[in-house]
XYZ file of C-alpha atoms in Angstrom:
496
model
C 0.000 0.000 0.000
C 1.352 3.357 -1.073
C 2.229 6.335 1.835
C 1.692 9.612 0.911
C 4.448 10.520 -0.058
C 4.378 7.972 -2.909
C 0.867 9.379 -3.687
C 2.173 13.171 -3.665
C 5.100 11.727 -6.271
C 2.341 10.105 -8.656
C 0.167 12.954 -8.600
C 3.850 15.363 -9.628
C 4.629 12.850 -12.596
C 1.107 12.753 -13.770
C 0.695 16.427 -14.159
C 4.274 16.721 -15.470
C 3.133 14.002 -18.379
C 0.232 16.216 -19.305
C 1.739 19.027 -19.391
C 4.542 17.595 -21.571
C 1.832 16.640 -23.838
C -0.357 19.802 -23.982
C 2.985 21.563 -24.799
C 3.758 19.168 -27.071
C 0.688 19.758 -28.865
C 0.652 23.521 -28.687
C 3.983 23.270 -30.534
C 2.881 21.336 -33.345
C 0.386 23.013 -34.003
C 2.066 25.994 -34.404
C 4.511 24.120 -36.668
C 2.276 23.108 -38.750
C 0.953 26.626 -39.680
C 4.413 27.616 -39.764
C 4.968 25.090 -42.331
C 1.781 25.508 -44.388
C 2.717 29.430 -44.143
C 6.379 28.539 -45.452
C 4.835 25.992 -48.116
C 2.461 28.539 -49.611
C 5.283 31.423 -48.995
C 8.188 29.038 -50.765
C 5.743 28.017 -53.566
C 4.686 31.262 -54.282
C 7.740 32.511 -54.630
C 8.828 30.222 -56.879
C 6.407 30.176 -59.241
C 6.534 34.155 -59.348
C 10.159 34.072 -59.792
C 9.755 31.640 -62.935
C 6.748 33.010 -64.506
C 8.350 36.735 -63.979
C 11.599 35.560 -65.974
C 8.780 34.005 -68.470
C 6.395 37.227 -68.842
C 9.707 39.634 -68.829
C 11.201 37.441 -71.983
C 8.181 37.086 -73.643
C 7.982 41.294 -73.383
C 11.554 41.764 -74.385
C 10.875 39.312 -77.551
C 7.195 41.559 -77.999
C 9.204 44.740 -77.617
C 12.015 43.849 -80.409
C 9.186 42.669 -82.500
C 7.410 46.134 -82.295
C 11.095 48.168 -82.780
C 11.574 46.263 -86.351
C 8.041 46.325 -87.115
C 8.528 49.854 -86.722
C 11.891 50.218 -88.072
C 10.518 48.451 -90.785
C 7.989 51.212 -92.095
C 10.821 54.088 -91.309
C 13.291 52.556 -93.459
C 10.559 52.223 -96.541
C 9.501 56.064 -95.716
C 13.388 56.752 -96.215
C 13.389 55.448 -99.575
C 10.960 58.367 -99.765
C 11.682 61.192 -98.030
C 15.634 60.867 -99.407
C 14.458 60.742 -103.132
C 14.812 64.275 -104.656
C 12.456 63.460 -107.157
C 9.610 63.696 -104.490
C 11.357 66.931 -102.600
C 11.008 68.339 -105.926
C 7.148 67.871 -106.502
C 5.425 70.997 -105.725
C 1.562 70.873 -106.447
C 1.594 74.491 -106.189
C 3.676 75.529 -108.934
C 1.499 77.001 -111.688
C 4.383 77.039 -114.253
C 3.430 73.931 -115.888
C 1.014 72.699 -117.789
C -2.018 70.734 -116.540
C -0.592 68.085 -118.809
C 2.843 68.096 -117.189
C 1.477 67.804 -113.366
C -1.013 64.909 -114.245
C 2.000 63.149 -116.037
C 4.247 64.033 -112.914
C 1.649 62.638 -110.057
C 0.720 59.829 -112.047
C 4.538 58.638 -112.460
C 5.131 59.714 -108.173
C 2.060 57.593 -107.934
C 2.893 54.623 -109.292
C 6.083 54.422 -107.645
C 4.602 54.976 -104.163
C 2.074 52.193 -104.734
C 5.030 50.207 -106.068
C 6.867 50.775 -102.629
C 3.534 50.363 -100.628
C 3.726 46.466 -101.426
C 6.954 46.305 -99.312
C 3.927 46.495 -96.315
C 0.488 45.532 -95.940
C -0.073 49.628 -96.121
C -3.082 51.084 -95.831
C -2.074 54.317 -96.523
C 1.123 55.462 -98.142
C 1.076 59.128 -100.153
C 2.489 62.641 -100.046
C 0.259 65.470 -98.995
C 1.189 68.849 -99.571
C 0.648 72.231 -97.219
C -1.767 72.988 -99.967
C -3.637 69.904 -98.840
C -2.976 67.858 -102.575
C -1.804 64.622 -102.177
C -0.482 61.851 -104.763
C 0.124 58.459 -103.226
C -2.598 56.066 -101.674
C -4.577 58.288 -99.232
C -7.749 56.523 -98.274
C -11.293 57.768 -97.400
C -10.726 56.721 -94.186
C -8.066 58.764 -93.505
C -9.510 62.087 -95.368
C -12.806 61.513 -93.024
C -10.768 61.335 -89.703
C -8.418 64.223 -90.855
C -11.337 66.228 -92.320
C -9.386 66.725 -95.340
C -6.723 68.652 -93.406
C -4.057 65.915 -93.165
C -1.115 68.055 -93.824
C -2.210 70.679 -91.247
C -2.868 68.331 -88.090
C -0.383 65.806 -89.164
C 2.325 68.992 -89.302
C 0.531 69.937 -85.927
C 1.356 66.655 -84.199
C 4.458 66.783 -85.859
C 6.255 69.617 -84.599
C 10.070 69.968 -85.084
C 10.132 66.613 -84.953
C 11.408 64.691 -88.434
C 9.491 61.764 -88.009
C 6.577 60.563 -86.110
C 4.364 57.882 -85.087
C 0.759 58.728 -83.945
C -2.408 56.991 -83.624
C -6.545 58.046 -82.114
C -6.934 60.696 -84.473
C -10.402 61.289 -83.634
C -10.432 58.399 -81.328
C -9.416 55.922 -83.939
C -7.117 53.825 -82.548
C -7.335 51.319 -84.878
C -5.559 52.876 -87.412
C -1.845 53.130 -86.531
C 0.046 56.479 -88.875
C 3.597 57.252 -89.333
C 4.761 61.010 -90.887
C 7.722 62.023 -91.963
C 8.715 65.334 -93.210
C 10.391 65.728 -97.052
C 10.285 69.497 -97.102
C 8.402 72.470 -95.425
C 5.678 71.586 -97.911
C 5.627 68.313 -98.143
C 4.761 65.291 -95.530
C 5.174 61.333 -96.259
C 1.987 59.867 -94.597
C 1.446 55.903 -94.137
C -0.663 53.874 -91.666
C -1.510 50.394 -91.252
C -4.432 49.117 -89.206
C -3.556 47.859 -86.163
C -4.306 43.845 -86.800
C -1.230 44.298 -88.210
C 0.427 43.274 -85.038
C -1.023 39.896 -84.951
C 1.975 39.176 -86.806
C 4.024 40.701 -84.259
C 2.767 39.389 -81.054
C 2.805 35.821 -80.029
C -0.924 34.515 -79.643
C -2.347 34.209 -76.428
C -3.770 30.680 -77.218
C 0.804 29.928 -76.472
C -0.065 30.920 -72.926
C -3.472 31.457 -71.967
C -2.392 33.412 -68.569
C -0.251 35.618 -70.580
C -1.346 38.555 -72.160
C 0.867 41.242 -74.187
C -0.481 44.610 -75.284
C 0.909 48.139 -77.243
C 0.099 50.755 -75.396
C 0.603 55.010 -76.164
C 1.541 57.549 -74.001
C -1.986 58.302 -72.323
C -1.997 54.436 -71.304
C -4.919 53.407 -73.753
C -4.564 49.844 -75.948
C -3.322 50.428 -79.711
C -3.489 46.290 -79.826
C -3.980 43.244 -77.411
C -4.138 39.520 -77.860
C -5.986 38.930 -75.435
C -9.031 39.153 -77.279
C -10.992 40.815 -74.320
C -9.681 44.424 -74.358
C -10.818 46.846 -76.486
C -8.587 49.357 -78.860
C -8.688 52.591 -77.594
C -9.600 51.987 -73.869
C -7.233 53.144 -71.408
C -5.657 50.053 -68.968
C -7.800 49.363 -65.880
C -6.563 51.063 -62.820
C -4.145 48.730 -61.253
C -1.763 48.296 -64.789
C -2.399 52.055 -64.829
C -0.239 52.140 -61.509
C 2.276 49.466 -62.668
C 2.978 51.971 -65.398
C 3.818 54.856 -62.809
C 7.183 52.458 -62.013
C 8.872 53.210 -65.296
C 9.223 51.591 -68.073
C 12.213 48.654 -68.294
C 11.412 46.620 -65.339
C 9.336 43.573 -63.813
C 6.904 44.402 -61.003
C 3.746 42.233 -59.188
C 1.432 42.314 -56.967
C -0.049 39.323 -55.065
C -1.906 37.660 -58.204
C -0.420 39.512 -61.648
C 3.114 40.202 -62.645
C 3.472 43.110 -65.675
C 6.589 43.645 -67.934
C 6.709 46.802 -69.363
C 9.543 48.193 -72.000
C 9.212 51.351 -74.158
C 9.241 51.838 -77.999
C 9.236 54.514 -80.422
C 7.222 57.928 -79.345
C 7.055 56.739 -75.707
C 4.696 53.737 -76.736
C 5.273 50.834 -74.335
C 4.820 47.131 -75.022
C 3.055 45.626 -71.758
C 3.006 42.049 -70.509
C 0.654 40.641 -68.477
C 0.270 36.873 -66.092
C -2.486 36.364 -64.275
C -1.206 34.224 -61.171
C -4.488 33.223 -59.444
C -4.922 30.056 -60.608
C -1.737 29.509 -60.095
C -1.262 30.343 -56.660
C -4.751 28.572 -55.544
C -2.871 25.407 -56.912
C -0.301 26.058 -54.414
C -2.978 26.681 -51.720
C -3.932 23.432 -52.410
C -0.724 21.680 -52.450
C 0.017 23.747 -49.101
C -3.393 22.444 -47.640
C -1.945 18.711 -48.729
C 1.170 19.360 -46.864
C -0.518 20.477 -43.618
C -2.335 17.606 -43.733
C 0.117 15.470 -43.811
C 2.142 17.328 -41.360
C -0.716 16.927 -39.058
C -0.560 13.020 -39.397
C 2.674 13.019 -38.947
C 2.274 15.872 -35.944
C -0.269 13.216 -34.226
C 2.662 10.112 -34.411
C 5.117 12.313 -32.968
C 2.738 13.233 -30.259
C 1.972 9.811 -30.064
C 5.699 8.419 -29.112
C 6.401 11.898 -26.895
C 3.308 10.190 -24.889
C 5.146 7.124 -24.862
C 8.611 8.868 -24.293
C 7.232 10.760 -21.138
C 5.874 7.866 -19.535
C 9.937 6.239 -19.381
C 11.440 7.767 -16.525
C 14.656 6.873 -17.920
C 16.241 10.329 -19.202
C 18.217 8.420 -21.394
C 16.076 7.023 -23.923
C 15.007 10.790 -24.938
C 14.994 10.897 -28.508
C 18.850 12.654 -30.092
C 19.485 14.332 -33.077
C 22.180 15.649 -34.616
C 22.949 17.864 -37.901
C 25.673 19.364 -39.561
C 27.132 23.142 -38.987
C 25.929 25.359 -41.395
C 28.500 28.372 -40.901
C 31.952 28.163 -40.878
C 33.263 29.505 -37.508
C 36.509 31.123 -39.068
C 35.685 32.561 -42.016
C 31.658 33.258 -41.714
C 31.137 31.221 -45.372
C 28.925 28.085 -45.652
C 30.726 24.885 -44.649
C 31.657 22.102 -46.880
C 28.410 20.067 -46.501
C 25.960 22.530 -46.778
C 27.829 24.298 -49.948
C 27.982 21.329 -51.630
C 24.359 20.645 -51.226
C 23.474 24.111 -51.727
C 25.251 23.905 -54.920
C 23.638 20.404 -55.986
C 20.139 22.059 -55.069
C 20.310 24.874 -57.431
C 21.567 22.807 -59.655
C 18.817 20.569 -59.717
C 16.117 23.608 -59.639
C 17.673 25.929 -62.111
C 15.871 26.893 -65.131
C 16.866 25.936 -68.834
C 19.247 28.305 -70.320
C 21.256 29.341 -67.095
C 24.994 29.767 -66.778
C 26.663 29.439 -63.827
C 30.394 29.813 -62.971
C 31.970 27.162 -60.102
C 35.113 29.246 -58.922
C 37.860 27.452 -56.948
C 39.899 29.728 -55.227
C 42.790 28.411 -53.482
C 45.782 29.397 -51.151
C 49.123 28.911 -52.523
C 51.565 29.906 -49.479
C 49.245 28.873 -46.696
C 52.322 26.910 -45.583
C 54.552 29.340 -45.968
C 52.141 31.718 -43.642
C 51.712 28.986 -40.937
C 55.708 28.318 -41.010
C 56.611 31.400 -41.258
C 53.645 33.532 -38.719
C 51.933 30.595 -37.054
C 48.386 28.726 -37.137
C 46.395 32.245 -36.289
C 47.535 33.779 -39.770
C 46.460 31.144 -41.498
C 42.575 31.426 -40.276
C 43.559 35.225 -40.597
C 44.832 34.585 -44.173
C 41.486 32.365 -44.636
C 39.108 35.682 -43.406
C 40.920 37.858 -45.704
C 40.315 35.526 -48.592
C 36.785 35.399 -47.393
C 35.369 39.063 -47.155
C 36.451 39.261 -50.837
C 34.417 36.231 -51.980
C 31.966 38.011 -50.028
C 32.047 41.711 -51.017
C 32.066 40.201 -55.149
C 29.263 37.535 -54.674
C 25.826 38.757 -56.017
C 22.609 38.179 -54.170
C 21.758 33.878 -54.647
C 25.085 33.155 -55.021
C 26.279 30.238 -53.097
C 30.450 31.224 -51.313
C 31.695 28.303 -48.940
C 34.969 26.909 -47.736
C 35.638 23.341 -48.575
C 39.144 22.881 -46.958
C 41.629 24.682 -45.408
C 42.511 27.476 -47.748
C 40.372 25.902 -50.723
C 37.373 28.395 -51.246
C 34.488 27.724 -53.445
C 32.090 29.938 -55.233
C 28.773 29.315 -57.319
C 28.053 32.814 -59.063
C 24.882 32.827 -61.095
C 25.791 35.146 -64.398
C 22.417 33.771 -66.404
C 21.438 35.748 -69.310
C 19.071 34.989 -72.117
C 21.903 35.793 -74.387
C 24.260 32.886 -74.121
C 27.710 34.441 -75.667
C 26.914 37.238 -73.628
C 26.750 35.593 -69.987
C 30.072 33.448 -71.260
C 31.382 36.784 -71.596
C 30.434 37.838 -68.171
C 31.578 34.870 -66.851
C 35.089 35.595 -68.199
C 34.923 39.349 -66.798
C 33.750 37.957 -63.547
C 37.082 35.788 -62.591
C 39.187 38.199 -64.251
C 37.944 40.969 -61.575
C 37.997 38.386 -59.093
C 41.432 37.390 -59.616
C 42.890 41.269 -60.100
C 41.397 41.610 -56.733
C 42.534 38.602 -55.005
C 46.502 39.084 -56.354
C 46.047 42.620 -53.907
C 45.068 40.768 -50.935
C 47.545 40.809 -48.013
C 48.088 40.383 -44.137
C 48.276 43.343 -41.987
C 51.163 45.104 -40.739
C 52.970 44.778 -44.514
C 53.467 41.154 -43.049
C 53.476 39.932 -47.404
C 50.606 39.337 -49.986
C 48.112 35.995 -49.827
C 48.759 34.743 -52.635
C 45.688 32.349 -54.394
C 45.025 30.513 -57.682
C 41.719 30.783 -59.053
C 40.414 28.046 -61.815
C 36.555 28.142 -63.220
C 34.479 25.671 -64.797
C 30.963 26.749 -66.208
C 27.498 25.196 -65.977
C 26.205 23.325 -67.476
C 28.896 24.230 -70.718
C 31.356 22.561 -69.040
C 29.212 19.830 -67.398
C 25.878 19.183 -65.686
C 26.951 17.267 -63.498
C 28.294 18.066 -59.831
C 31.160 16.022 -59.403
C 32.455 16.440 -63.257
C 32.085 20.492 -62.413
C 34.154 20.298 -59.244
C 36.515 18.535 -60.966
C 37.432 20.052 -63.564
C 37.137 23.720 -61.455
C 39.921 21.588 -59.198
C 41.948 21.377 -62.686
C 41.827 24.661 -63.542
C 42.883 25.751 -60.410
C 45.239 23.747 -60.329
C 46.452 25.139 -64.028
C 46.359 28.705 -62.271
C 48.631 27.570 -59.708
C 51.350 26.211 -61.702
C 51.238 29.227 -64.180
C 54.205 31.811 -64.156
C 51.544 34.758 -64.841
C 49.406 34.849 -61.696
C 46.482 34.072 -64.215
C 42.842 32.683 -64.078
C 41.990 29.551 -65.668
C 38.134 28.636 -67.006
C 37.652 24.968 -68.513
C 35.824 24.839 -71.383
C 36.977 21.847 -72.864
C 40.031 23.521 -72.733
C 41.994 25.516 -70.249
C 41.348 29.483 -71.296
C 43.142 32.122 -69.967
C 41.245 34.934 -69.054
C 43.841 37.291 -66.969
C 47.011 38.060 -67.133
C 49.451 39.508 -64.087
């Protein structure tokens, strides 16, 4: 039969087990909205971060389109404008016979509709300040101009040479282009703005992406989205994506707009609408809760089990491995090589990424010469210039003593071009690491720094580090001081 004191000790482990297990449960629970919050934050992310990359190409490509397009109808209105046959006409010159002008405007005529097949041209003509015109000047036109086209065009125009203009009279399906011959004279052409079709890729490629031409007051000159309408100005919240410039990405929680200029401060604008795709990750988050709730409920199940042992002992361990090396501040060995082999895995098609080995030549000659604190001194200094020349995403850890690795991202949609960076990249690095030194004038640090390139020189991680190791190990041999990239072949690209 139990004393009291037994009792008293009961009742003390009983309420220590529950509260072990309401805390146990108040902490999983608040993991698990922590991790759907994460889930739904990560995913999110993600997918804006790919589908922004998508929506700015797809802009960029739009944008070029629209410039030769454009440059397209300039050059043919060049043919004109530099001919001196057509700086010569003058329909207001009474010293020829009606004969002579007829036979003149016939022949300008001819050639102009000759030059108008070089474009699906609706209009392409000369009209002169005495409103006479020779050319192909439609009805259309006349009626929207009100048979003043050289005064309002010469209006619009200004000082300036050349021109592009469209909602005369709130037409905005007609797009013109002007260019001035003489003081009396104007080359007028337009095209109606289905023309772009051919310009634009069709929204049926990517039904949540939507690309539009818009002018300077913000209303649509075309869309392939088949929903807006010519000549209406952008709904309020593109209005305000507009009011960050023109050049850049920017989002809000469910659309992401590109937006680049053109000719006559038109701007090419691309549109993705995101809400499906973020109530898919909703879901998936809403998957992963659940299951971390199952899995919440086991846990809870075996702390029950754990907290009725009264052998400390068989408390559940567990271990991981340091992220942060204590020295030097840079990601450990480990975790930069699975940083590294993550982004690998989860980078997008087209990327280029350099893998940079920098390494520490005379770290002997430092510990033999200064002792075993200069060389983790040598190490930092080595490190706060990885540091200070990484970008933001790129991946800087130590693997050994005095071995240094670096994953810089350099993608560009231009492939020579981010080789080319690439190259410019370890060259700067290396010019900066040949002026690294200990304190009190105590000699330089001297390091070799080798490159190889993903995935040009390989896909694969332990083919990369390899032949990084290599061209390191090409640097360090060299009489020059110089970098080394492999690309198949060792490349220099600096010189001491």
């Amino acid at each position: 039969m139990k004393n009291s004191a037994d009792f008293e000790l009961y009742d003390k482990i009983k309420k220590y087990r529950r509260s072990i297990l309401k805390t146990s449960v108040l902490v999983l629970f608040v993991a698990c909205l922590l991790v759907y919050a994460c889930a739904c934050y990560y995913s999110g992310v993600n997918a804006f971060q790919k589908e922004a990359q998508l929506c700015s190409a797809i802009n960029a490509e739009a944008d070029q389109n629209v410039a030769a397009f454009m440059k397209k109808m300039e050059d043919t209105a060049k043919l004109i404008m530099g001919n001196e046959d057509y700086a010569k006409y003058d329909p207001t010159d009474t010293s020829k016979s009606e004969f002579a002008v007829l036979n003149e405007e016939n022949v300008l005529t001819e050639r102009l509709i000759e030059l108008s097949t070089l474009g699906n041209y609706t209009d392409f003509g000369i009209v002169s300040s005495n409103e006479h015109n020779v050319g192909k000047i439609t009805d259309g036109t006349k009626d929207i101009f009100d048979d003043e086209i050289y005064k309002r065009v010469s209006d619009l125009m200004g000082d300036s040479k050349i021109k592009w203009f469209t909602g005369q009279d709130d037409n905005y399906r007609r797009v013109y282009f002007a260019g001035r011959i003489n003081d009396d004279l104007i080359f007028i052409s337009s095209v109606f703005s289905t023309e772009f079709d051919l310009v634009f890729l069709p929204s049926d490629n990517y039904s949540e992406i939507n690309t539009m031409l818009c002018d300077d007051e913000g209303r649509i000159i075309y869309a392939n989205d088949g929903k807006s309408v010519v000549g209406e100005k952008l709904d309020e919240k593109l209005s305000k994506f507009l009011d960050g410039g023109t050049g850049v990405t920017v989002s809000d929680m469910t659309t992401i707009c590109a937006i680049d200029d053109c000719s006559d401060d038109w701007v090419v604008i691309t549109t993705v609408d995101m809400s499906d795709t973020l109530r898919h990750y909703v879901r998936t988050g809403l998957k992963c809760l659940g299951i971390f709730i199952c899995c919440a409920v086991i846990f809870i199940m075996i702390s029950a089990a754990a907290a009725a042992d009264n052998d400390p002992q068989n408390g559940p361990k567990f271990g991981k491995y340091p992220k942060v090396d204590e020295n030097t501040g840079l990601f450990t060995a480990e975790y930069t090589e699975n940083s590294i082999m993550d982004k690998m895995e989860t980078c997008i098609s087209g990327s280029t990424i350099a893998f940079i080995i920098v390494k520490i030549t005379n770290l002997e000659l430092i510990r033999l010469n200064y002792g075993e604190e200069t060389v983790d001194e040598a190490e930092r200094k080595v490190a706060e210039i990885l540091v200070e020349n990484r970008n933001e995403g790129d991946i800087c850890g130590i693997f050994r003593e005095g071995e240094f690795a670096l994953f810089a991202d350099h993608t560009n949609f231009d492939l020579v071009k981010a080789y080319g960076n690439v190259r410019a990249y370890v060259k700067e690095l290396n010019d900066k690491l040949k002026e690294c030194c200990l304190d009190d004038d105590r000699g330089y640090i001297k390091c070799a720094v080798g490159a190889s390139v993903y995935p040009e020189t390989s896909d694969d991680y332990d083919e990369l580090y390899e032949m990084a190791e290599k061209a390191c190990e090409e640097a360090e041999h060299s009489e020059d001081a110089r970098a080394v990239i492999y690309d198949k072949k060792e490349e220099e690209v600096s010189r001491s």
